[in-house]
CSV table of N, CA, C and O in Angstrom, one decimal:
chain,number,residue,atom,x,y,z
A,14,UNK,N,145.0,23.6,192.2
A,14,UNK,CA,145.1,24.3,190.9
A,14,UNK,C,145.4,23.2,189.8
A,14,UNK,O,144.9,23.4,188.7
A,15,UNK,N,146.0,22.4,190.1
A,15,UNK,CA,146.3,21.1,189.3
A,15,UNK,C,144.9,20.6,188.7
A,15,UNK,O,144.4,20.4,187.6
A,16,UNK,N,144.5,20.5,189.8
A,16,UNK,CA,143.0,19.4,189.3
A,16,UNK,C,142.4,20.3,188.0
A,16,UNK,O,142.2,20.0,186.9
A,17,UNK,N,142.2,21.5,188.5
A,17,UNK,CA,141.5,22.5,187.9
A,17,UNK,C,141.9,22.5,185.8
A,17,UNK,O,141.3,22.6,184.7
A,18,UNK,N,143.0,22.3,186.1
A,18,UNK,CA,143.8,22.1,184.2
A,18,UNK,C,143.8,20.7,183.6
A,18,UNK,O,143.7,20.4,182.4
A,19,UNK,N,143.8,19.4,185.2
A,19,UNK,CA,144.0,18.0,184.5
A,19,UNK,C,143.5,17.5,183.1
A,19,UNK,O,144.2,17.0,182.2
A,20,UNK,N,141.9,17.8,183.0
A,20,UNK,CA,141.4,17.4,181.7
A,20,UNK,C,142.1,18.1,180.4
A,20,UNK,O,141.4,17.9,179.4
A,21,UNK,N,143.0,18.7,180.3
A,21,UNK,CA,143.2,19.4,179.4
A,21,UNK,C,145.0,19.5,178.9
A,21,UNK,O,145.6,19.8,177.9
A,22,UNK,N,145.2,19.1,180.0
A,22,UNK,CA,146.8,18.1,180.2
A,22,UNK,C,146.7,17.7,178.6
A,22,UNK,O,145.9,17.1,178.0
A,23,UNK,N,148.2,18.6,178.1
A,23,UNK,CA,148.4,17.4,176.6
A,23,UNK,C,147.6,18.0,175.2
A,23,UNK,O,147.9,17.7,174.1
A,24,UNK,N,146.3,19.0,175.5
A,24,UNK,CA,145.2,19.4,174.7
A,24,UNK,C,146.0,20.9,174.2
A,24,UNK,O,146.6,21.7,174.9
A,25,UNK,N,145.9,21.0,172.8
A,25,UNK,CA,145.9,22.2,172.2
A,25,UNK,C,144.7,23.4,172.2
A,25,UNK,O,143.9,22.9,171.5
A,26,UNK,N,144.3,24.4,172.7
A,26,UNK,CA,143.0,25.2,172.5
A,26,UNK,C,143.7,26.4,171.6
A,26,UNK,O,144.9,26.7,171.7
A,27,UNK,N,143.0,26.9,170.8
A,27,UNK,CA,143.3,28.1,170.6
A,27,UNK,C,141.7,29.1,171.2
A,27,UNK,O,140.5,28.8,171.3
A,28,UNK,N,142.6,30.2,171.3
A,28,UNK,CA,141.8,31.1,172.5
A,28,UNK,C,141.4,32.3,172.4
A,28,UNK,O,142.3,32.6,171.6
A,29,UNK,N,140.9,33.2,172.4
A,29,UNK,CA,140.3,34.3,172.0
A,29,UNK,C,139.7,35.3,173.2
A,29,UNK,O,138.8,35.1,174.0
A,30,UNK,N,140.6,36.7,172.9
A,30,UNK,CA,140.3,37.5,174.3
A,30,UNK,C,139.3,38.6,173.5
A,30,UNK,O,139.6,39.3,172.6
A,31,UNK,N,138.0,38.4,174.3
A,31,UNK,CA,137.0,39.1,173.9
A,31,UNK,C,136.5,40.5,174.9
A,31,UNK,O,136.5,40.7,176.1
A,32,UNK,N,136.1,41.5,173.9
A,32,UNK,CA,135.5,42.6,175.0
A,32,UNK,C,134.5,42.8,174.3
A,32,UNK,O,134.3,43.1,173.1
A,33,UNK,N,133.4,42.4,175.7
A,33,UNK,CA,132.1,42.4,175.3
A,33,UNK,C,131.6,43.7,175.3
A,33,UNK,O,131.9,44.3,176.4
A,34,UNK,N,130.6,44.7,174.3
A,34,UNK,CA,130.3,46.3,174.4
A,34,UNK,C,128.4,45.4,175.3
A,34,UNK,O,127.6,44.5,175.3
A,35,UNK,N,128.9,47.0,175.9
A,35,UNK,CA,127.3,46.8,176.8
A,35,UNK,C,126.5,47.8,175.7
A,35,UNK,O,126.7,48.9,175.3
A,36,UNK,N,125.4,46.7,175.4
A,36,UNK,CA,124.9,47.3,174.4
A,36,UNK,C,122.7,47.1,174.8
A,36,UNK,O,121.8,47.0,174.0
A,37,UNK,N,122.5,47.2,176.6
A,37,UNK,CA,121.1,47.7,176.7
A,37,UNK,C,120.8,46.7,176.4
A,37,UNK,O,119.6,46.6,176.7
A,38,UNK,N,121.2,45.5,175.7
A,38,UNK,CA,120.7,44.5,175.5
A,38,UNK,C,120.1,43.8,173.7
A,38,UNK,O,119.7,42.7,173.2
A,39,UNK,N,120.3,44.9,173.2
A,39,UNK,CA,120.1,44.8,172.0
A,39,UNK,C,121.6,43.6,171.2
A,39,UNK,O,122.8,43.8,171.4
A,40,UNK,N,121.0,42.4,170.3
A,40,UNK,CA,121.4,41.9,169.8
A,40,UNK,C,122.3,42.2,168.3
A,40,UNK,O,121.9,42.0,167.2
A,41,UNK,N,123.7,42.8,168.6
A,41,UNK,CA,124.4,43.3,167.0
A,41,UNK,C,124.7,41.9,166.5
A,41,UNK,O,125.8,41.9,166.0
A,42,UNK,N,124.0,40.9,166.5
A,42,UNK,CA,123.8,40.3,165.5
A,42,UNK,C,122.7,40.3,165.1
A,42,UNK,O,122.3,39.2,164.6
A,43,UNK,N,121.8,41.1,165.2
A,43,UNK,CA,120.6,41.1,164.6
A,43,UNK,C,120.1,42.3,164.0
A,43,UNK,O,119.4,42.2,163.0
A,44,UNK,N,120.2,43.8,164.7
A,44,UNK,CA,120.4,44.9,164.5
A,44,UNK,C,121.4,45.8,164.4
A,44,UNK,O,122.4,45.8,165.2
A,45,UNK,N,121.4,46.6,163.6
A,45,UNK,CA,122.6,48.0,164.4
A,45,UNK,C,122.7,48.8,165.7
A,45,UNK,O,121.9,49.7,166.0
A,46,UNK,N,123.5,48.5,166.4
A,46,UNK,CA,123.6,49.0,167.8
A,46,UNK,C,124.6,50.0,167.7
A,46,UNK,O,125.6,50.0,167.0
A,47,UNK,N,124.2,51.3,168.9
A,47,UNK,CA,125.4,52.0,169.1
A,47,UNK,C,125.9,51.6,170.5
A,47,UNK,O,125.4,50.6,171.1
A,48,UNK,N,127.0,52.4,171.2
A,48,UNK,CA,127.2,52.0,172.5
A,48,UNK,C,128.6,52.6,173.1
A,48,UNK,O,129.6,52.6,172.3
A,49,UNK,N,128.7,53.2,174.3
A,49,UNK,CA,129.5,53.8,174.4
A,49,UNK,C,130.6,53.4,175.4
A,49,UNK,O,131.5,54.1,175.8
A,50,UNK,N,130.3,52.0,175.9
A,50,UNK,CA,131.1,51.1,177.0
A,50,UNK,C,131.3,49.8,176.7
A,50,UNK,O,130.9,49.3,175.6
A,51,UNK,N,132.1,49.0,177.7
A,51,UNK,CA,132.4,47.8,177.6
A,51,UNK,C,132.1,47.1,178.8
A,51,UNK,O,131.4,47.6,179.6
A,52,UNK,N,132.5,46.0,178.9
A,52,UNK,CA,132.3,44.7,180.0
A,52,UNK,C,133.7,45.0,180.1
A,52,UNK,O,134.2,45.9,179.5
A,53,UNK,N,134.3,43.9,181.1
A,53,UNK,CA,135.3,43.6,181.4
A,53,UNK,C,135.9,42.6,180.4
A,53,UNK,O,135.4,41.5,180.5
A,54,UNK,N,137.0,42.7,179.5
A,54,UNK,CA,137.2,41.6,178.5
A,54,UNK,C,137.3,40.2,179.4
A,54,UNK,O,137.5,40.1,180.6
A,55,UNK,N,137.0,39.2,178.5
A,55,UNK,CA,137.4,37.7,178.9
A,55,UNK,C,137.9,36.9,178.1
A,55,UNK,O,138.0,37.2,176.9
A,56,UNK,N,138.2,35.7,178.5
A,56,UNK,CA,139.1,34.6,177.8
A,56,UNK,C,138.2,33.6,177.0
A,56,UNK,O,137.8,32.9,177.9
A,57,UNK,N,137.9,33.4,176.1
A,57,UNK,CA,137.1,32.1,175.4
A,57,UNK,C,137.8,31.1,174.7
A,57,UNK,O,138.9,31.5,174.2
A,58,UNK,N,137.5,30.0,174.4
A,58,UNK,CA,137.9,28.9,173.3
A,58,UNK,C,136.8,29.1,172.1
A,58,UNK,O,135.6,29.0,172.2
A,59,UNK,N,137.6,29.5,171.0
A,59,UNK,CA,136.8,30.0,169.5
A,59,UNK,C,136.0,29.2,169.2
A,59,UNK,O,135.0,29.7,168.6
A,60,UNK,N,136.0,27.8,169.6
A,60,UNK,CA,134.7,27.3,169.3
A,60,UNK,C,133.1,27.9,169.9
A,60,UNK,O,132.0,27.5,169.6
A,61,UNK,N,133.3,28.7,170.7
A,61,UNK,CA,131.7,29.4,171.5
A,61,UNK,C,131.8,30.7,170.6
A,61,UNK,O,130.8,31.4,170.7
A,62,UNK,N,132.8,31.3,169.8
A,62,UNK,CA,132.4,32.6,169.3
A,62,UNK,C,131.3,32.4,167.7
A,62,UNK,O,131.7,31.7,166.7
A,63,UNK,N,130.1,32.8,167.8
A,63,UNK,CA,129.2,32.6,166.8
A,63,UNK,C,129.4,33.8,165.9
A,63,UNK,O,128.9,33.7,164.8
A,64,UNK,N,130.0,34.9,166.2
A,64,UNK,CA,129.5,36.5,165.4
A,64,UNK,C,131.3,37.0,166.4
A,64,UNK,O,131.9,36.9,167.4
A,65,UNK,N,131.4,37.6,164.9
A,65,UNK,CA,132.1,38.8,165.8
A,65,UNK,C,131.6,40.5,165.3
A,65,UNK,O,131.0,40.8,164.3
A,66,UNK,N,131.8,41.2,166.0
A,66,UNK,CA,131.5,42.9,165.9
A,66,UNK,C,132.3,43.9,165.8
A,66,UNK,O,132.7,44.4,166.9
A,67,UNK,N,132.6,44.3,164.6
A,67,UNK,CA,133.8,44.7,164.3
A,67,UNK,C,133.0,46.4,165.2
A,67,UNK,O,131.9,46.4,165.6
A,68,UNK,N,133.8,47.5,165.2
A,68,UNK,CA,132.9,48.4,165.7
A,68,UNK,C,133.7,49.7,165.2
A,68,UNK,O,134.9,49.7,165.3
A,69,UNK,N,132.9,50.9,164.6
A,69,UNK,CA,133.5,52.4,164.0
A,69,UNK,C,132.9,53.7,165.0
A,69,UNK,O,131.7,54.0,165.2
A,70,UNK,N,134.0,54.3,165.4
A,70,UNK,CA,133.4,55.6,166.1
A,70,UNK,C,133.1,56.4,165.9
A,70,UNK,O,133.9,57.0,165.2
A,71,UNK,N,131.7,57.4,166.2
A,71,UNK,CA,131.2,58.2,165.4
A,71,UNK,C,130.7,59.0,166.5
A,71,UNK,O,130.5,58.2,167.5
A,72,UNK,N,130.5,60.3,166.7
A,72,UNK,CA,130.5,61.2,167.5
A,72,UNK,C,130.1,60.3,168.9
A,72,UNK,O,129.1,59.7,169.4
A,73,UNK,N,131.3,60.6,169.2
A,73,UNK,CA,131.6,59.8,170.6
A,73,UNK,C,130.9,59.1,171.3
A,73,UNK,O,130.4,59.4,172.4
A,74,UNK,N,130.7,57.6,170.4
A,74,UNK,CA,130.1,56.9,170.5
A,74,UNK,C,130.7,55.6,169.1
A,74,UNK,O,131.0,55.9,167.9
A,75,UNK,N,130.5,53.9,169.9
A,75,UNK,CA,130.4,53.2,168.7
A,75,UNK,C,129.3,52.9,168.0
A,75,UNK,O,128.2,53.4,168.4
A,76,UNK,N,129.6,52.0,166.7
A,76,UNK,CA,128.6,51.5,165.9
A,76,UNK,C,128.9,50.3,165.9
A,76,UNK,O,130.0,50.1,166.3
A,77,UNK,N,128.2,49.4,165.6
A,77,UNK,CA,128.5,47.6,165.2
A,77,UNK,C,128.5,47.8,163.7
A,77,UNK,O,128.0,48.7,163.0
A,78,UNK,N,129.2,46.5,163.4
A,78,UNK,CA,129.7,46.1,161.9
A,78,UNK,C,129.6,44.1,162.4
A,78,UNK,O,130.1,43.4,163.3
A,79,UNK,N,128.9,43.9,161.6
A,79,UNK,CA,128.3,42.3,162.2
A,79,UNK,C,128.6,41.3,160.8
A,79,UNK,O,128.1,41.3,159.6
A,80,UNK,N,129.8,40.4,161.5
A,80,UNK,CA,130.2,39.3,160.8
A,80,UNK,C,129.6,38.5,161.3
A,80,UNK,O,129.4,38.9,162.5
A,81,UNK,N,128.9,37.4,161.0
A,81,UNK,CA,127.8,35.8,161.5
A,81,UNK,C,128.7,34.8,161.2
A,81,UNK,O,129.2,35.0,160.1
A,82,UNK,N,129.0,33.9,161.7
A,82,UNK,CA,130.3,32.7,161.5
A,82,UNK,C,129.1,31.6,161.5
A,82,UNK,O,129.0,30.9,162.5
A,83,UNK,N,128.0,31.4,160.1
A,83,UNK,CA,127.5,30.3,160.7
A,83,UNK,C,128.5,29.0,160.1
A,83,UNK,O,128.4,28.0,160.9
A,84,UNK,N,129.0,28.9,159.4
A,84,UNK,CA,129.5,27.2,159.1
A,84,UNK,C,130.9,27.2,159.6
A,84,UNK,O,131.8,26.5,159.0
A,85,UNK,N,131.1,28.1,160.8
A,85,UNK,CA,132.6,27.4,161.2
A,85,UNK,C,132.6,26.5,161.9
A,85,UNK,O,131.6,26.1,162.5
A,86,UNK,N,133.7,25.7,161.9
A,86,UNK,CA,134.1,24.3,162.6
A,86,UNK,C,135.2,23.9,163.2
A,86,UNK,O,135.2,22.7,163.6
């Protein structure tokens, strides 16, 4: 388990727990999607998050709300 963290020994990340909606495949950064499930959340380093999806419930079921992060750094 050691080996597994070495490169990162000493390194600051900040981190980001994501729950991905299964959304059939449709892109809510590109369209409005509805959707009424999830993935299993996971752990990321903020630098891989491009969009986030804010999401509102409407007869039982979500909607996407689409922020695009293009010039973060």
């Amino acid at each position: 388990m050691e080996n597994l963290w070495r490169d990162l020994r000493g390194s600051m990340l900040l981190l980001a727990l994501v729950t991905p909606a299964k959304t059939n495949g449709e892109d809510a950064g590109l369209v409005s999607v509805h959707f009424t499930d999830f993935f299993a959340a996971i752990v990321t380093d903020l630098c891989n998050i491009k969009a986030t999806i804010g999401r509102v419930k409407t007869h039982n079921q979500w909607g996407s709300l689409t922020i695009l992060w293009t010039h973060v750094k």
